[in-house]
Amino acid sequence: MVGSLAKYVARSPRYILQPDDNTLIRLAGPQQTPWEEGTEIRNISLTGLAFTAPLDLAPIVGEVIKIQFAPPQKNEMACYGLVTRMENLRSGSVLVAIKFLKLDFPQRLYLAHALSLRLREQQERERHVELNFRWREKLPQMILAWFLLGLWMITLWAWMSGFLSFAANQAAR
């Protein structure tokens, strides 16, 4: 049960990589040569990242690995990471979550700048999609409201015209 609760611990906001982002990650364990075949970054934050790896090449939980990756729209950076969680995926690969270790201040600043730009863009896109969806959702109600307003105004105009002509006829008598 502890393993299932681990993913609900308070974490930094995650940036989910987009198709135009570089998703490759190169990694090496203590006794391994670096490899990147079949790896793909899924999401990244200031404190860590999650990536997929083939089951046979995946590191183990608690292992310290060296990783090299490119933050969104930035040049590559290298650092160490501690494997904190692994989840089996249906495709025969595993999702590996790591926590960054020993990030220098310039590295942390570099990563923070890249993520802040991309998170802002992502929030802007989500807000735009939400506004478009809300407008489309309300369109039938707005059309009905305008139709009823027009019908009410025509009825009011007809009633007033009838009332005025009735009053004019009464005044003429």
JSON list of C-alpha atoms in Angstrom, two decimals:
[
{"chain": "A", "resi": 1, "resn": "MET", "atom": "CA", "xyz": [0.00, 0.00, 0.00]},
{"chain": "A", "resi": 2, "resn": "VAL", "atom": "CA", "xyz": [2.89, 2.36, 0.68]},
{"chain": "A", "resi": 3, "resn": "GLY", "atom": "CA", "xyz": [4.01, 2.11, -2.95]},
{"chain": "A", "resi": 4, "resn": "SER", "atom": "CA", "xyz": [0.57, 3.12, -4.21]},
{"chain": "A", "resi": 5, "resn": "LEU", "atom": "CA", "xyz": [0.48, 6.17, -1.94]},
{"chain": "A", "resi": 6, "resn": "ALA", "atom": "CA", "xyz": [3.93, 7.36, -3.04]},
{"chain": "A", "resi": 7, "resn": "LYS", "atom": "CA", "xyz": [2.56, 9.03, -6.15]},
{"chain": "A", "resi": 8, "resn": "TYR", "atom": "CA", "xyz": [0.24, 11.26, -4.08]},
{"chain": "A", "resi": 9, "resn": "VAL", "atom": "CA", "xyz": [2.98, 13.01, -2.09]},
{"chain": "A", "resi": 10, "resn": "ALA", "atom": "CA", "xyz": [3.08, 16.80, -2.57]},
{"chain": "A", "resi": 11, "resn": "ARG", "atom": "CA", "xyz": [5.12, 17.49, -5.70]},
{"chain": "A", "resi": 12, "resn": "SER", "atom": "CA", "xyz": [6.15, 20.32, -7.97]},
{"chain": "A", "resi": 13, "resn": "PRO", "atom": "CA", "xyz": [3.88, 21.09, -10.95]},
{"chain": "A", "resi": 14, "resn": "ARG", "atom": "CA", "xyz": [4.56, 18.66, -13.79]},
{"chain": "A", "resi": 15, "resn": "TYR", "atom": "CA", "xyz": [5.12, 19.77, -17.36]},
{"chain": "A", "resi": 16, "resn": "ILE", "atom": "CA", "xyz": [3.90, 17.09, -19.75]},
{"chain": "A", "resi": 17, "resn": "LEU", "atom": "CA", "xyz": [6.10, 17.10, -22.81]},
{"chain": "A", "resi": 18, "resn": "GLN", "atom": "CA", "xyz": [4.48, 18.09, -26.10]},
{"chain": "A", "resi": 19, "resn": "PRO", "atom": "CA", "xyz": [5.16, 16.53, -29.54]},
{"chain": "A", "resi": 20, "resn": "ASP", "atom": "CA", "xyz": [7.55, 19.35, -30.46]},
{"chain": "A", "resi": 21, "resn": "ASP", "atom": "CA", "xyz": [9.68, 18.78, -27.33]},
{"chain": "A", "resi": 22, "resn": "ASN", "atom": "CA", "xyz": [12.78, 16.58, -27.29]},
{"chain": "A", "resi": 23, "resn": "THR", "atom": "CA", "xyz": [11.71, 13.52, -25.30]},
{"chain": "A", "resi": 24, "resn": "LEU", "atom": "CA", "xyz": [14.92, 11.49, -25.45]},
{"chain": "A", "resi": 25, "resn": "ILE", "atom": "CA", "xyz": [16.81, 10.80, -22.26]},
{"chain": "A", "resi": 26, "resn": "ARG", "atom": "CA", "xyz": [20.20, 9.17, -21.97]},
{"chain": "A", "resi": 27, "resn": "LEU", "atom": "CA", "xyz": [21.00, 7.36, -18.77]},
{"chain": "A", "resi": 28, "resn": "ALA", "atom": "CA", "xyz": [23.58, 5.13, -17.15]},
{"chain": "A", "resi": 29, "resn": "GLY", "atom": "CA", "xyz": [23.63, 3.19, -13.90]},
{"chain": "A", "resi": 30, "resn": "PRO", "atom": "CA", "xyz": [26.70, 2.64, -11.74]},
{"chain": "A", "resi": 31, "resn": "GLN", "atom": "CA", "xyz": [27.99, -0.32, -13.76]},
{"chain": "A", "resi": 32, "resn": "GLN", "atom": "CA", "xyz": [26.26, 0.37, -17.08]},
{"chain": "A", "resi": 33, "resn": "THR", "atom": "CA", "xyz": [27.27, 2.07, -20.27]},
{"chain": "A", "resi": 34, "resn": "PRO", "atom": "CA", "xyz": [24.98, 4.95, -21.26]},
{"chain": "A", "resi": 35, "resn": "TRP", "atom": "CA", "xyz": [21.94, 4.03, -23.35]},
{"chain": "A", "resi": 36, "resn": "GLU", "atom": "CA", "xyz": [18.89, 5.80, -24.73]},
{"chain": "A", "resi": 37, "resn": "GLU", "atom": "CA", "xyz": [17.11, 3.20, -26.86]},
{"chain": "A", "resi": 38, "resn": "GLY", "atom": "CA", "xyz": [13.42, 3.00, -26.01]},
{"chain": "A", "resi": 39, "resn": "THR", "atom": "CA", "xyz": [13.52, 5.83, -23.48]},
{"chain": "A", "resi": 40, "resn": "GLU", "atom": "CA", "xyz": [11.14, 8.74, -23.58]},
{"chain": "A", "resi": 41, "resn": "ILE", "atom": "CA", "xyz": [10.51, 11.50, -21.06]},
{"chain": "A", "resi": 42, "resn": "ARG", "atom": "CA", "xyz": [6.84, 11.72, -20.05]},
{"chain": "A", "resi": 43, "resn": "ASN", "atom": "CA", "xyz": [6.87, 14.67, -17.65]},
{"chain": "A", "resi": 44, "resn": "ILE", "atom": "CA", "xyz": [9.35, 16.89, -15.88]},
{"chain": "A", "resi": 45, "resn": "SER", "atom": "CA", "xyz": [9.38, 19.22, -12.88]},
{"chain": "A", "resi": 46, "resn": "LEU", "atom": "CA", "xyz": [11.90, 21.12, -10.79]},
{"chain": "A", "resi": 47, "resn": "THR", "atom": "CA", "xyz": [12.36, 18.13, -8.50]},
{"chain": "A", "resi": 48, "resn": "GLY", "atom": "CA", "xyz": [12.41, 15.21, -10.92]},
{"chain": "A", "resi": 49, "resn": "LEU", "atom": "CA", "xyz": [11.13, 13.59, -14.06]},
{"chain": "A", "resi": 50, "resn": "ALA", "atom": "CA", "xyz": [9.36, 10.46, -15.28]},
{"chain": "A", "resi": 51, "resn": "PHE", "atom": "CA", "xyz": [10.39, 8.48, -18.33]},
{"chain": "A", "resi": 52, "resn": "THR", "atom": "CA", "xyz": [9.66, 5.17, -19.99]},
{"chain": "A", "resi": 53, "resn": "ALA", "atom": "CA", "xyz": [12.31, 2.50, -20.40]},
{"chain": "A", "resi": 54, "resn": "PRO", "atom": "CA", "xyz": [12.38, -1.09, -21.69]},
{"chain": "A", "resi": 55, "resn": "LEU", "atom": "CA", "xyz": [11.72, -3.57, -18.91]},
{"chain": "A", "resi": 56, "resn": "ASP", "atom": "CA", "xyz": [15.02, -5.41, -19.38]},
{"chain": "A", "resi": 57, "resn": "LEU", "atom": "CA", "xyz": [17.13, -2.22, -19.22]},
{"chain": "A", "resi": 58, "resn": "ALA", "atom": "CA", "xyz": [15.23, -0.36, -16.48]},
{"chain": "A", "resi": 59, "resn": "PRO", "atom": "CA", "xyz": [17.06, 0.68, -13.30]},
{"chain": "A", "resi": 60, "resn": "ILE", "atom": "CA", "xyz": [15.84, -0.49, -9.91]},
{"chain": "A", "resi": 61, "resn": "VAL", "atom": "CA", "xyz": [14.16, 1.58, -7.18]},
{"chain": "A", "resi": 62, "resn": "GLY", "atom": "CA", "xyz": [16.75, 3.24, -4.96]},
{"chain": "A", "resi": 63, "resn": "GLU", "atom": "CA", "xyz": [19.46, 3.21, -7.63]},
{"chain": "A", "resi": 64, "resn": "VAL", "atom": "CA", "xyz": [21.37, 6.42, -8.39]},
{"chain": "A", "resi": 65, "resn": "ILE", "atom": "CA", "xyz": [21.68, 6.97, -12.14]},
{"chain": "A", "resi": 66, "resn": "LYS", "atom": "CA", "xyz": [23.30, 9.61, -14.31]},
{"chain": "A", "resi": 67, "resn": "ILE", "atom": "CA", "xyz": [20.91, 11.20, -16.79]},
{"chain": "A", "resi": 68, "resn": "GLN", "atom": "CA", "xyz": [21.34, 13.52, -19.73]},
{"chain": "A", "resi": 69, "resn": "PHE", "atom": "CA", "xyz": [18.31, 15.25, -21.23]},
{"chain": "A", "resi": 70, "resn": "ALA", "atom": "CA", "xyz": [17.17, 18.48, -22.85]},
{"chain": "A", "resi": 71, "resn": "PRO", "atom": "CA", "xyz": [14.69, 20.61, -20.89]},
{"chain": "A", "resi": 72, "resn": "PRO", "atom": "CA", "xyz": [11.91, 22.03, -23.09]},
{"chain": "A", "resi": 73, "resn": "GLN", "atom": "CA", "xyz": [13.39, 24.36, -25.74]},
{"chain": "A", "resi": 74, "resn": "LYS", "atom": "CA", "xyz": [16.82, 24.33, -24.08]},
{"chain": "A", "resi": 75, "resn": "ASN", "atom": "CA", "xyz": [20.20, 22.67, -24.59]},
{"chain": "A", "resi": 76, "resn": "GLU", "atom": "CA", "xyz": [21.06, 19.40, -22.90]},
{"chain": "A", "resi": 77, "resn": "MET", "atom": "CA", "xyz": [21.99, 19.13, -19.26]},
{"chain": "A", "resi": 78, "resn": "ALA", "atom": "CA", "xyz": [23.33, 16.24, -17.18]},
{"chain": "A", "resi": 79, "resn": "CYS", "atom": "CA", "xyz": [22.76, 15.38, -13.54]},
{"chain": "A", "resi": 80, "resn": "TYR", "atom": "CA", "xyz": [22.23, 12.51, -11.12]},
{"chain": "A", "resi": 81, "resn": "GLY", "atom": "CA", "xyz": [18.86, 11.11, -10.16]},
{"chain": "A", "resi": 82, "resn": "LEU", "atom": "CA", "xyz": [17.51, 8.70, -7.57]},
{"chain": "A", "resi": 83, "resn": "VAL", "atom": "CA", "xyz": [14.96, 6.19, -8.85]},
{"chain": "A", "resi": 84, "resn": "THR", "atom": "CA", "xyz": [11.94, 6.65, -6.55]},
{"chain": "A", "resi": 85, "resn": "ARG", "atom": "CA", "xyz": [9.13, 4.78, -8.28]},
{"chain": "A", "resi": 86, "resn": "MET", "atom": "CA", "xyz": [8.45, 2.34, -11.10]},
{"chain": "A", "resi": 87, "resn": "GLU", "atom": "CA", "xyz": [5.16, 1.35, -12.75]},
{"chain": "A", "resi": 88, "resn": "ASN", "atom": "CA", "xyz": [4.68, -1.41, -15.29]},
{"chain": "A", "resi": 89, "resn": "LEU", "atom": "CA", "xyz": [3.10, -0.24, -18.54]},
{"chain": "A", "resi": 90, "resn": "ARG", "atom": "CA", "xyz": [1.11, -2.39, -20.96]},
{"chain": "A", "resi": 91, "resn": "SER", "atom": "CA", "xyz": [3.62, -1.94, -23.77]},
{"chain": "A", "resi": 92, "resn": "GLY", "atom": "CA", "xyz": [6.27, -4.09, -22.06]},
{"chain": "A", "resi": 93, "resn": "SER", "atom": "CA", "xyz": [8.08, -1.08, -20.69]},
{"chain": "A", "resi": 94, "resn": "VAL", "atom": "CA", "xyz": [8.13, 0.63, -17.31]},
{"chain": "A", "resi": 95, "resn": "LEU", "atom": "CA", "xyz": [7.54, 4.18, -16.17]},
{"chain": "A", "resi": 96, "resn": "VAL", "atom": "CA", "xyz": [10.52, 5.25, -14.08]},
{"chain": "A", "resi": 97, "resn": "ALA", "atom": "CA", "xyz": [10.22, 8.26, -11.76]},
{"chain": "A", "resi": 98, "resn": "ILE", "atom": "CA", "xyz": [13.40, 9.90, -10.52]},
{"chain": "A", "resi": 99, "resn": "LYS", "atom": "CA", "xyz": [14.25, 12.66, -8.09]},
{"chain": "A", "resi": 100, "resn": "PHE", "atom": "CA", "xyz": [17.09, 14.97, -9.10]},
{"chain": "A", "resi": 101, "resn": "LEU", "atom": "CA", "xyz": [20.16, 14.76, -6.87]},
{"chain": "A", "resi": 102, "resn": "LYS", "atom": "CA", "xyz": [22.84, 17.37, -6.32]},
{"chain": "A", "resi": 103, "resn": "LEU", "atom": "CA", "xyz": [21.55, 19.92, -8.82]},
{"chain": "A", "resi": 104, "resn": "ASP", "atom": "CA", "xyz": [23.80, 22.97, -8.83]},
{"chain": "A", "resi": 105, "resn": "PHE", "atom": "CA", "xyz": [22.17, 26.39, -8.58]},
{"chain": "A", "resi": 106, "resn": "PRO", "atom": "CA", "xyz": [22.86, 27.23, -12.27]},
{"chain": "A", "resi": 107, "resn": "GLN", "atom": "CA", "xyz": [21.30, 23.91, -13.32]},
{"chain": "A", "resi": 108, "resn": "ARG", "atom": "CA", "xyz": [18.26, 24.51, -11.14]},
{"chain": "A", "resi": 109, "resn": "LEU", "atom": "CA", "xyz": [17.91, 28.04, -12.55]},
{"chain": "A", "resi": 110, "resn": "TYR", "atom": "CA", "xyz": [18.28, 26.73, -16.12]},
{"chain": "A", "resi": 111, "resn": "LEU", "atom": "CA", "xyz": [15.59, 24.11, -15.52]},
{"chain": "A", "resi": 112, "resn": "ALA", "atom": "CA", "xyz": [13.28, 26.57, -13.74]},
{"chain": "A", "resi": 113, "resn": "HIS", "atom": "CA", "xyz": [13.49, 29.03, -16.62]},
{"chain": "A", "resi": 114, "resn": "ALA", "atom": "CA", "xyz": [12.70, 26.37, -19.22]},
{"chain": "A", "resi": 115, "resn": "LEU", "atom": "CA", "xyz": [9.78, 24.96, -17.24]},
{"chain": "A", "resi": 116, "resn": "SER", "atom": "CA", "xyz": [8.28, 28.34, -16.35]},
{"chain": "A", "resi": 117, "resn": "LEU", "atom": "CA", "xyz": [8.12, 29.33, -20.01]},
{"chain": "A", "resi": 118, "resn": "ARG", "atom": "CA", "xyz": [6.56, 26.06, -21.08]},
{"chain": "A", "resi": 119, "resn": "LEU", "atom": "CA", "xyz": [4.12, 25.88, -18.15]},
{"chain": "A", "resi": 120, "resn": "ARG", "atom": "CA", "xyz": [2.93, 29.41, -18.96]},
{"chain": "A", "resi": 121, "resn": "GLU", "atom": "CA", "xyz": [2.39, 28.41, -22.61]},
{"chain": "A", "resi": 122, "resn": "GLN", "atom": "CA", "xyz": [0.58, 25.25, -21.53]},
{"chain": "A", "resi": 123, "resn": "GLN", "atom": "CA", "xyz": [-1.74, 27.20, -19.18]},
{"chain": "A", "resi": 124, "resn": "GLU", "atom": "CA", "xyz": [-2.46, 29.73, -21.93]},
{"chain": "A", "resi": 125, "resn": "ARG", "atom": "CA", "xyz": [-3.41, 26.91, -24.34]},
{"chain": "A", "resi": 126, "resn": "GLU", "atom": "CA", "xyz": [-5.64, 25.26, -21.73]},
{"chain": "A", "resi": 127, "resn": "ARG", "atom": "CA", "xyz": [-7.37, 28.58, -20.97]},
{"chain": "A", "resi": 128, "resn": "HIS", "atom": "CA", "xyz": [-7.97, 29.18, -24.69]},
{"chain": "A", "resi": 129, "resn": "VAL", "atom": "CA", "xyz": [-9.43, 25.68, -25.14]},
{"chain": "A", "resi": 130, "resn": "GLU", "atom": "CA", "xyz": [-11.64, 26.15, -22.08]},
{"chain": "A", "resi": 131, "resn": "LEU", "atom": "CA", "xyz": [-13.01, 29.48, -23.36]},
{"chain": "A", "resi": 132, "resn": "ASN", "atom": "CA", "xyz": [-13.75, 27.99, -26.79]},
{"chain": "A", "resi": 133, "resn": "PHE", "atom": "CA", "xyz": [-15.48, 25.02, -25.19]},
{"chain": "A", "resi": 134, "resn": "ARG", "atom": "CA", "xyz": [-17.53, 27.25, -22.88]},
{"chain": "A", "resi": 135, "resn": "TRP", "atom": "CA", "xyz": [-18.63, 29.44, -25.82]},
{"chain": "A", "resi": 136, "resn": "ARG", "atom": "CA", "xyz": [-19.69, 26.41, -27.89]},
{"chain": "A", "resi": 137, "resn": "GLU", "atom": "CA", "xyz": [-21.48, 24.94, -24.90]},
{"chain": "A", "resi": 138, "resn": "LYS", "atom": "CA", "xyz": [-23.52, 28.12, -24.33]},
{"chain": "A", "resi": 139, "resn": "LEU", "atom": "CA", "xyz": [-24.29, 28.85, -28.00]},
{"chain": "A", "resi": 140, "resn": "PRO", "atom": "CA", "xyz": [-27.65, 26.96, -28.17]},
{"chain": "A", "resi": 141, "resn": "GLN", "atom": "CA", "xyz": [-28.84, 28.72, -25.00]},
{"chain": "A", "resi": 142, "resn": "MET", "atom": "CA", "xyz": [-27.83, 32.10, -26.39]},
{"chain": "A", "resi": 143, "resn": "ILE", "atom": "CA", "xyz": [-29.64, 31.46, -29.69]},
{"chain": "A", "resi": 144, "resn": "LEU", "atom": "CA", "xyz": [-32.78, 30.44, -27.79]},
{"chain": "A", "resi": 145, "resn": "ALA", "atom": "CA", "xyz": [-32.55, 33.54, -25.57]},
{"chain": "A", "resi": 146, "resn": "TRP", "atom": "CA", "xyz": [-32.21, 35.87, -28.59]},
{"chain": "A", "resi": 147, "resn": "PHE", "atom": "CA", "xyz": [-35.10, 34.11, -30.32]},
{"chain": "A", "resi": 148, "resn": "LEU", "atom": "CA", "xyz": [-37.35, 34.50, -27.27]},
{"chain": "A", "resi": 149, "resn": "LEU", "atom": "CA", "xyz": [-36.33, 38.15, -26.88]},
{"chain": "A", "resi": 150, "resn": "GLY", "atom": "CA", "xyz": [-37.21, 38.81, -30.53]},
{"chain": "A", "resi": 151, "resn": "LEU", "atom": "CA", "xyz": [-40.53, 36.99, -30.17]},
{"chain": "A", "resi": 152, "resn": "TRP", "atom": "CA", "xyz": [-41.32, 38.98, -27.02]},
{"chain": "A", "resi": 153, "resn": "MET", "atom": "CA", "xyz": [-40.48, 42.29, -28.77]},
{"chain": "A", "resi": 154, "resn": "ILE", "atom": "CA", "xyz": [-42.65, 41.42, -31.79]},
{"chain": "A", "resi": 155, "resn": "THR", "atom": "CA", "xyz": [-45.51, 40.45, -29.48]},
{"chain": "A", "resi": 156, "resn": "LEU", "atom": "CA", "xyz": [-45.08, 43.65, -27.49]},
{"chain": "A", "resi": 157, "resn": "TRP", "atom": "CA", "xyz": [-44.99, 45.72, -30.69]},
{"chain": "A", "resi": 158, "resn": "ALA", "atom": "CA", "xyz": [-48.13, 44.00, -32.03]},
{"chain": "A", "resi": 159, "resn": "TRP", "atom": "CA", "xyz": [-49.92, 44.50, -28.73]},
{"chain": "A", "resi": 160, "resn": "MET", "atom": "CA", "xyz": [-48.88, 48.17, -28.53]},
{"chain": "A", "resi": 161, "resn": "SER", "atom": "CA", "xyz": [-49.96, 48.72, -32.17]},
{"chain": "A", "resi": 162, "resn": "GLY", "atom": "CA", "xyz": [-53.31, 47.12, -31.42]},
{"chain": "A", "resi": 163, "resn": "PHE", "atom": "CA", "xyz": [-53.69, 49.13, -28.23]},
{"chain": "A", "resi": 164, "resn": "LEU", "atom": "CA", "xyz": [-52.77, 52.39, -29.97]},
{"chain": "A", "resi": 165, "resn": "SER", "atom": "CA", "xyz": [-55.19, 51.75, -32.82]},
{"chain": "A", "resi": 166, "resn": "PHE", "atom": "CA", "xyz": [-57.89, 50.80, -30.29]},
{"chain": "A", "resi": 167, "resn": "ALA", "atom": "CA", "xyz": [-57.19, 54.02, -28.34]},
{"chain": "A", "resi": 168, "resn": "ALA", "atom": "CA", "xyz": [-57.27, 56.06, -31.56]},
{"chain": "A", "resi": 169, "resn": "ASN", "atom": "CA", "xyz": [-60.63, 54.49, -32.50]},
{"chain": "A", "resi": 170, "resn": "GLN", "atom": "CA", "xyz": [-62.01, 55.23, -29.03]},
{"chain": "A", "resi": 171, "resn": "ALA", "atom": "CA", "xyz": [-60.77, 58.84, -29.22]},
{"chain": "A", "resi": 172, "resn": "ALA", "atom": "CA", "xyz": [-62.35, 59.28, -32.66]},
{"chain": "A", "resi": 173, "resn": "ARG", "atom": "CA", "xyz": [-65.79, 58.25, -31.43]}
]
